[in-house]
Coordinates of C-alpha atoms and ligand atoms in Angstrom, one line a residue:
M1387 CA -16.3 12.1 -29.9
Q1388 CA -16.4 15.0 -27.4
K1389 CA -17.6 12.6 -24.7
R1390 CA -14.7 10.3 -25.3
V1391 CA -12.2 13.2 -25.1
L1392 CA -13.9 14.3 -21.8
I1393 CA -13.7 10.7 -20.4
G1394 CA -10.1 10.5 -21.5
A1395 CA -9.2 13.8 -19.8
M1396 CA -11.0 12.7 -16.6
S1397 CA -9.2 9.4 -16.3
M1398 CA -5.9 11.2 -16.9
A1399 CA -6.8 13.6 -14.1
I1400 CA -7.6 10.7 -11.8
A1401 CA -4.4 9.0 -12.7
T1402 CA -2.4 12.1 -12.0
L1403 CA -4.1 12.6 -8.7
W1404 CA -3.4 9.0 -7.7
S1405 CA 0.2 8.9 -8.7
G1406 CA 0.8 12.3 -7.1
A1407 CA -0.9 11.2 -3.9
A1408 CA 0.8 7.9 -3.6
F1409 CA 4.0 9.4 -2.2
A1410 CA 2.7 12.4 -0.4
D1411 CA 3.2 10.7 3.0
G1412 CA 6.9 11.0 3.6
N1413 CA 8.0 8.5 6.1
T1414 CA 5.7 5.6 6.0
F1415 CA 5.4 2.9 3.4
K1416 CA 1.9 1.5 3.2
I1417 CA 0.9 -2.0 2.1
G1418 CA -2.8 -2.5 1.5
L1419 CA -3.4 -6.2 2.2
I1420 CA -6.8 -7.2 0.8
L1421 CA -7.9 -10.7 1.9
P1422 CA -10.9 -12.8 2.6
M1423 CA -11.0 -12.8 6.4
T1424 CA -14.5 -14.1 6.6
G1425 CA -16.7 -16.4 4.5
Q1426 CA -15.8 -19.4 2.4
Q1427 CA -12.1 -18.4 1.8
A1428 CA -11.4 -17.2 5.4
T1429 CA -8.6 -19.7 6.0
T1430 CA -6.7 -18.0 3.1
G1431 CA -7.0 -14.6 4.8
R1432 CA -5.9 -16.0 8.2
Q1433 CA -2.9 -17.8 6.7
I1434 CA -1.7 -14.8 4.7
E1435 CA -2.1 -12.2 7.3
A1436 CA -0.3 -14.4 9.9
A1437 CA 2.6 -14.9 7.4
A1438 CA 2.8 -11.2 6.6
R1439 CA 2.9 -10.3 10.3
L1440 CA 5.6 -13.0 10.9
Y1441 CA 7.7 -11.6 8.1
M1442 CA 7.5 -8.2 9.6
A1443 CA 8.3 -9.5 13.1
Q1444 CA 11.4 -11.3 11.8
N1445 CA 12.6 -8.5 9.5
G1446 CA 11.6 -5.3 11.3
D1447 CA 9.1 -2.7 10.5
T1448 CA 11.5 -0.1 9.2
V1449 CA 13.0 -0.5 5.8
A1450 CA 15.2 2.0 3.9
G1451 CA 14.2 4.6 6.5
K1452 CA 10.5 4.1 6.0
K1453 CA 8.1 2.7 8.6
I1454 CA 6.1 -0.1 7.2
E1455 CA 2.4 0.1 7.8
L1456 CA 0.3 -3.0 7.0
I1457 CA -3.4 -2.1 6.4
V1458 CA -5.5 -5.3 6.3
K1459 CA -9.0 -5.2 4.7
D1460 CA -11.5 -8.0 4.6
D1461 CA -13.1 -8.3 1.1
T1462 CA -15.1 -11.4 2.0
S1463 CA -13.9 -12.6 -1.4
V1464 CA -16.5 -10.6 -3.2
P1465 CA -14.7 -9.0 -6.2
D1466 CA -16.8 -5.8 -6.2
V1467 CA -15.8 -5.3 -2.6
T1468 CA -12.1 -6.0 -3.4
K1469 CA -12.3 -3.3 -6.1
R1470 CA -13.9 -0.7 -3.8
M1471 CA -11.3 -1.4 -1.1
A1472 CA -8.4 -1.1 -3.5
Q1473 CA -9.8 2.2 -4.7
E1474 CA -10.1 3.5 -1.2
L1475 CA -6.6 2.3 -0.3
V1476 CA -5.1 4.0 -3.2
V1477 CA -7.0 7.3 -3.1
N1478 CA -7.5 7.8 0.7
D1479 CA -4.8 5.8 2.4
K1480 CA -2.3 6.4 -0.4
V1481 CA -0.8 2.9 -0.2
N1482 CA 2.4 2.2 -2.0
V1483 CA 1.6 -1.4 -2.8
L1484 CA -1.6 -3.4 -3.1
A1485 CA -1.3 -7.1 -2.0
G1486 CA -3.2 -10.2 -1.1
F1487 CA -6.2 -11.4 -3.3
G1488 CA -7.6 -14.7 -2.1
I1489 CA -9.4 -15.6 -5.3
T1490 CA -8.9 -14.9 -9.0
P1491 CA -11.9 -12.7 -9.5
S1492 CA -10.6 -10.4 -6.8
A1493 CA -7.1 -10.1 -8.3
L1494 CA -8.7 -9.4 -11.7
A1495 CA -11.0 -6.7 -10.3
V1496 CA -8.1 -4.7 -9.0
A1497 CA -5.9 -4.9 -12.2
P1498 CA -7.3 -1.7 -13.8
I1499 CA -6.7 0.2 -10.6
A1500 CA -3.1 -1.0 -10.4
T1501 CA -2.5 0.0 -14.0
Q1502 CA -4.1 3.4 -13.8
S1503 CA -2.6 4.4 -10.4
K1504 CA 0.8 2.7 -11.3
T1505 CA 0.6 0.8 -8.0
P1506 CA 2.3 -2.7 -7.8
E1507 CA -0.3 -5.4 -7.2
V1508 CA 1.4 -8.4 -5.4
V1509 CA -0.8 -11.4 -5.9
M1510 CA -0.2 -13.8 -3.0
A1511 CA -2.9 -16.4 -3.4
A1512 CA -4.9 -16.3 -6.7
A1513 CA -3.6 -18.7 -9.3
T1514 CA -5.3 -18.5 -12.7
S1515 CA -2.5 -18.2 -15.3
S1516 CA -3.9 -15.1 -17.0
I1517 CA -3.9 -12.9 -14.0
T1518 CA -0.5 -11.5 -14.6
E1519 CA -1.5 -10.5 -18.1
S1520 CA -4.4 -8.3 -16.8
S1521 CA -2.0 -5.5 -15.7
P1522 CA 1.7 -4.8 -16.2
Y1523 CA 1.8 -3.8 -12.5
I1524 CA 1.0 -7.4 -11.2
I1525 CA 3.6 -9.6 -9.7
R1526 CA 2.7 -13.1 -8.4
T1527 CA 4.2 -15.0 -5.5
S1528 CA 1.7 -17.8 -5.3
F1529 CA 1.6 -20.3 -8.2
T1530 CA -0.5 -21.1 -11.3
L1531 CA -2.8 -24.1 -11.8
P1532 CA -1.1 -25.1 -15.1
Q1533 CA 2.2 -25.1 -13.2
A1534 CA 0.8 -27.6 -10.6
S1535 CA -1.4 -29.7 -13.0
V1536 CA 1.0 -30.8 -15.8
S1537 CA 3.4 -32.6 -13.5
L1538 CA 0.7 -34.8 -12.1
A1539 CA -0.4 -35.6 -15.7
D1540 CA 3.1 -36.7 -16.3
W1541 CA 3.2 -38.9 -13.2
A1542 CA -0.3 -40.5 -13.6
P1543 CA 0.0 -42.7 -16.7
K1544 CA 3.4 -44.1 -15.5
N1545 CA 1.6 -45.2 -12.3
G1546 CA -1.3 -47.2 -13.7
I1547 CA -3.7 -44.2 -14.1
K1548 CA -4.9 -44.0 -17.7
K1549 CA -8.7 -43.2 -17.5
V1550 CA -9.4 -40.1 -15.5
V1551 CA -12.5 -38.0 -14.6
T1552 CA -11.8 -34.3 -13.7
L1553 CA -13.8 -32.4 -11.2
V1554 CA -13.0 -28.7 -10.7
S1555 CA -14.5 -25.5 -9.3
D1556 CA -16.2 -23.7 -12.2
Y1557 CA -14.0 -20.6 -12.5
G1558 CA -10.6 -19.5 -13.7
P1559 CA -8.2 -21.8 -11.7
G1560 CA -10.5 -24.8 -12.1
I1561 CA -10.7 -24.3 -15.8
D1562 CA -7.0 -23.9 -16.1
A1563 CA -6.4 -27.1 -14.0
E1564 CA -8.9 -29.1 -16.2
K1565 CA -7.5 -27.9 -19.5
F1566 CA -3.8 -28.3 -18.7
F1567 CA -4.2 -31.7 -16.9
K1568 CA -6.3 -33.0 -19.8
E1569 CA -4.0 -31.8 -22.5
R1570 CA -0.9 -33.3 -20.9
L1571 CA -2.5 -36.6 -19.9
T1572 CA -3.8 -37.0 -23.5
F1573 CA -0.4 -36.2 -24.8
N1574 CA 1.0 -38.9 -22.5
G1575 CA -1.4 -41.5 -23.8
G1576 CA -4.0 -41.2 -21.1
Q1577 CA -7.6 -40.2 -21.4
V1578 CA -10.0 -37.8 -19.6
I1579 CA -13.4 -39.6 -20.0
E1580 CA -15.5 -36.8 -18.4
S1581 CA -14.9 -33.3 -17.1
L1582 CA -17.2 -32.1 -14.3
R1583 CA -17.5 -28.6 -13.0
V1584 CA -19.0 -27.6 -9.6
P1585 CA -20.0 -24.1 -8.6
L1586 CA -17.4 -22.1 -6.6
R1587 CA -20.0 -20.9 -3.9
G1588 CA -21.6 -23.6 -1.7
P1589 CA -20.9 -26.6 -3.9
D1590 CA -22.7 -29.9 -3.3
F1591 CA -20.3 -32.6 -4.4
A1592 CA -22.7 -35.5 -3.9
P1593 CA -24.3 -35.7 -7.3
F1594 CA -21.0 -35.3 -9.1
L1595 CA -19.3 -38.0 -7.1
Q1596 CA -22.2 -40.3 -7.8
K1597 CA -21.6 -39.8 -11.5
V1598 CA -17.9 -40.5 -11.0
R1599 CA -18.7 -43.7 -9.3
D1600 CA -20.8 -44.8 -12.2
L1601 CA -18.1 -43.9 -14.7
K1602 CA -15.5 -46.0 -12.8
P1603 CA -12.3 -44.2 -13.9
D1604 CA -8.8 -45.2 -12.6
A1605 CA -8.7 -41.9 -10.8
L1606 CA -10.6 -38.7 -10.1
F1607 CA -8.5 -35.5 -10.6
V1608 CA -9.8 -32.7 -8.4
F1609 CA -9.2 -28.9 -8.1
V1610 CA -11.1 -27.0 -5.5
P1611 CA -9.8 -23.8 -3.8
S1612 CA -8.0 -23.9 -0.5
G1613 CA -10.5 -24.5 2.3
A1614 CA -12.8 -26.7 0.3
G1615 CA -10.6 -29.8 0.1
A1616 CA -11.8 -31.4 3.4
A1617 CA -15.4 -31.5 2.1
V1618 CA -14.5 -33.3 -1.1
M1619 CA -12.3 -35.8 0.8
K1620 CA -15.1 -36.5 3.3
Q1621 CA -17.7 -37.2 0.6
F1622 CA -15.2 -39.2 -1.5
L1623 CA -14.6 -41.5 1.4
E1624 CA -18.2 -41.6 2.6
R1625 CA -19.3 -42.9 -0.8
G1626 CA -16.6 -45.6 -0.7
M1627 CA -15.0 -44.4 -3.9
D1628 CA -11.6 -45.5 -2.7
K1629 CA -13.0 -49.0 -2.0
A1630 CA -14.5 -49.0 -5.5
G1631 CA -10.9 -48.7 -6.8
I1632 CA -11.0 -45.0 -7.8
R1633 CA -7.9 -43.1 -6.8
L1634 CA -8.1 -39.5 -5.7
I1635 CA -5.5 -37.2 -7.2
G1636 CA -5.2 -33.5 -7.7
T1637 CA -3.3 -30.3 -7.2
G1638 CA -2.2 -29.8 -3.6
D1639 CA -5.1 -27.5 -2.9
I1640 CA -7.1 -30.6 -2.0
T1641 CA -4.7 -31.9 0.7
D1642 CA -4.3 -28.3 2.0
D1643 CA -2.0 -28.3 5.0
D1644 CA -4.5 -26.1 6.8
Q1645 CA -7.0 -29.0 6.9
L1646 CA -5.0 -32.1 6.1
N1647 CA -4.4 -33.3 9.6
D1648 CA -8.1 -33.4 10.4
M1649 CA -9.0 -35.4 7.3
G1650 CA -8.3 -38.8 8.9
D1651 CA -6.6 -41.9 7.6
G1652 CA -8.8 -42.0 4.5
A1653 CA -6.5 -39.4 3.1
L1654 CA -3.4 -41.6 3.4
G1655 CA -1.9 -42.4 0.0
V1656 CA -3.5 -39.5 -1.9
V1657 CA -1.0 -38.2 -4.5
T1658 CA -1.0 -34.5 -5.4
S1659 CA 1.4 -32.1 -7.1
H1660 CA 2.1 -28.7 -5.7
H1661 CA 4.8 -26.0 -4.9
Y1662 CA 4.6 -26.2 -1.1
S1663 CA 4.3 -28.7 1.7
T1664 CA 4.6 -27.9 5.4
Y1665 CA 6.7 -31.1 5.5
H1666 CA 9.2 -29.8 2.9
Q1667 CA 12.6 -30.9 4.2
S1668 CA 14.9 -27.8 4.1
P1669 CA 16.4 -25.8 6.9
A1670 CA 14.7 -22.6 5.6
N1671 CA 11.3 -24.3 5.8
K1672 CA 11.9 -25.9 9.2
K1673 CA 12.7 -22.4 10.5
F1674 CA 9.6 -20.9 8.9
V1675 CA 7.2 -23.6 10.1
E1676 CA 8.6 -23.4 13.7
A1677 CA 8.3 -19.7 13.9
F1678 CA 4.9 -19.6 12.2
Q1679 CA 3.5 -22.2 14.6
K1680 CA 5.0 -20.5 17.6
A1681 CA 3.3 -17.2 16.7
N1682 CA 0.0 -18.8 15.8
K1683 CA -1.1 -21.3 18.4
N1684 CA 0.4 -24.2 16.5
L1685 CA -1.4 -23.4 13.3
R1686 CA 0.3 -25.2 10.4
P1687 CA 1.3 -22.8 7.6
N1688 CA -0.1 -23.8 4.2
F1689 CA 0.8 -22.8 0.6
M1690 CA -1.2 -19.6 1.1
A1691 CA 1.0 -18.6 4.0
V1692 CA 4.1 -19.1 1.9
G1693 CA 2.7 -16.9 -0.9
G1694 CA 2.1 -14.2 1.7
Y1695 CA 5.5 -14.6 3.3
D1696 CA 7.4 -14.5 0.0
G1697 CA 5.2 -11.6 -1.2
M1698 CA 6.3 -9.5 1.8
R1699 CA 9.9 -10.5 1.0
V1700 CA 9.5 -9.2 -2.6
I1701 CA 8.1 -5.9 -1.3
Y1702 CA 10.8 -5.4 1.4
E1703 CA 13.6 -6.1 -1.0
A1704 CA 12.1 -3.8 -3.7
L1705 CA 11.9 -1.0 -1.1
K1706 CA 15.5 -1.6 -0.1
A1707 CA 16.7 -1.6 -3.7
T1708 CA 15.0 1.7 -4.4
K1709 CA 16.3 3.1 -1.1
G1710 CA 12.9 4.2 -0.1
N1711 CA 12.6 6.8 -2.8
G1712 CA 11.0 4.9 -5.7
G1713 CA 7.4 5.3 -7.0
G1714 CA 5.3 2.4 -8.3
D1715 CA 7.4 1.9 -11.5
A1716 CA 10.7 1.8 -9.7
L1717 CA 9.3 -0.6 -7.1
L1718 CA 7.9 -2.8 -9.8
A1719 CA 11.2 -2.9 -11.6
A1720 CA 12.9 -3.9 -8.4
M1721 CA 10.4 -6.7 -7.8
K1722 CA 11.1 -8.2 -11.2
G1723 CA 14.0 -10.7 -11.4
Q1724 CA 14.3 -11.4 -7.6
I1725 CA 15.8 -14.7 -6.9
F1726 CA 15.7 -16.2 -3.4
E1727 CA 15.4 -19.2 -1.2
S1728 CA 11.7 -19.5 -0.1
P1729 CA 10.4 -22.0 2.5
R1730 CA 9.1 -23.9 -0.6
G1731 CA 12.6 -24.1 -2.2
P1732 CA 14.4 -21.8 -4.7
V1733 CA 12.2 -19.3 -6.5
F1734 CA 12.6 -16.6 -9.2
I1735 CA 10.3 -13.8 -10.2
D1736 CA 10.5 -14.0 -14.0
A1737 CA 11.1 -10.4 -15.2
Q1738 CA 9.2 -10.9 -18.4
T1739 CA 6.0 -12.6 -17.2
R1740 CA 6.2 -11.2 -13.6
D1741 CA 5.2 -14.7 -12.5
I1742 CA 6.9 -17.0 -10.1
V1743 CA 9.2 -19.8 -11.4
Q1744 CA 9.5 -22.6 -8.8
N1745 CA 9.9 -26.3 -8.2
I1746 CA 6.8 -28.5 -8.3
Y1747 CA 6.8 -31.5 -6.1
L1748 CA 4.9 -34.8 -6.3
R1749 CA 3.7 -35.7 -2.8
K1750 CA 1.9 -38.5 -1.1
V1751 CA -0.1 -38.2 2.1
E1752 CA 1.7 -40.2 4.9
R1753 CA 1.6 -40.3 8.6
K1754 CA 4.8 -38.8 10.1
E1755 CA 5.4 -38.1 13.8
G1756 CA 1.8 -38.9 14.4
Q1757 CA 0.4 -36.4 11.9
L1758 CA -0.7 -36.4 8.3
Y1759 CA 1.6 -34.6 5.9
N1760 CA 2.1 -34.3 2.1
V1761 CA 5.5 -36.1 1.9
E1762 CA 7.4 -35.1 -1.3
F1763 CA 8.8 -38.0 -3.3
D1764 CA 9.8 -36.3 -6.6
V1765 CA 10.6 -32.8 -7.8
I1766 CA 10.4 -31.1 -11.2
K1767 CA 12.8 -28.2 -11.0
D1768 CA 12.3 -24.5 -12.0
V1769 CA 8.8 -24.9 -13.6
K1770 CA 7.6 -21.8 -15.5
D1771 CA 3.9 -21.3 -15.9
P1772 CA 3.0 -23.4 -18.9
G1773 CA 0.0 -21.1 -19.5
K1774 CA 2.3 -18.3 -20.8
N1775 CA 3.5 -17.8 -24.4
R1776 CA 1.2 -20.4 -26.0
Ligands
LIG3220 C1 -7.9 -18.7 -7.1 O1 -9.1 -18.2 -7.0 O2 -7.2 -18.3 -8.0 C2 -7.5 -19.8 -6.2 C3 -8.0 -19.8 -4.9 C4 -7.6 -20.9 -4.1 C5 -6.7 -21.8 -4.5 C6 -6.1 -21.7 -5.8 C7 -6.6 -20.7 -6.6 O3 -6.3 -22.8 -3.7

């Protein structure tokens, strides 16, 4: 009992220290951006950092009288490292906002720190539905896997795809994708005949794809995190799965714009559902893509970049709304309910769930202007995360 009281008092003291420290530094507003800049998820870090810097270049680095300081840390997508970095950023650097988070385990590792220190945690990449429930200080500007998966499960049976095998990375977002795709496909009269899971780190897809070939489904539904799609595509084609009449479908993570153009003509015709395509035909997106490519040696922005860009927007607008005087709670309140035109289309930060509400597009890989793109052919408007309130 005494021990518990002592621990309680200690954590209260830490919380006081943190919240007091957070605004000690008068004229700067610090954003701690924790990203995988090296390792398997490095493309996510590169995309989000570039997008955050673009947002700052376009919107200035002084907001509501505060100088914005972006502190970028490489967590190599190891959650223990993410956690240590978040702790250091809060205690030593006294950041006002924590942001980034390339994979779900990293976003979850920081949740208790966000809660205790009352620091908003802006999740720009990770996409497991439950993340926003792990702390009331989390706001998300990426997407959720249930959001992206159900639309494809509505499309598939209407397009000759009844029997499906699912293949997902064996962790949060993959399990969400598998579950929500299967549930909706079954509801629509289709069938998932086998569900396969591959390890997140260093996966070997070969034995799994062999199994899929033997099962001969109408389609293989895949979720792998951004950066891993090209490897799946390569092995899928090398094994002649397409020639065997098995279609490849999935969330847009597999035809990731960061890699798509190098996947070759074998990718043509692959149908995916997602919230962002570089090829999205809107004036706001054309402007975004052009500026991003100009600032980054022609690198194509992918859905991670948009999550980062919009995350910065949410932070900037919250700082403006609180006139530069707000603590974590005030900033968080000002982040909730923001409605704006993103390069992906219209979006809304649901005040209740703190999750993003957005359009989900059905897209097909086509060659346009000599390059491979995800070309949108249908849209489901204002999709809330189906993983909430179940
Ligand atoms: C995640 O870990 O939540 C994650 C990472 C990459 C994606 C999607 C989800 O493309």
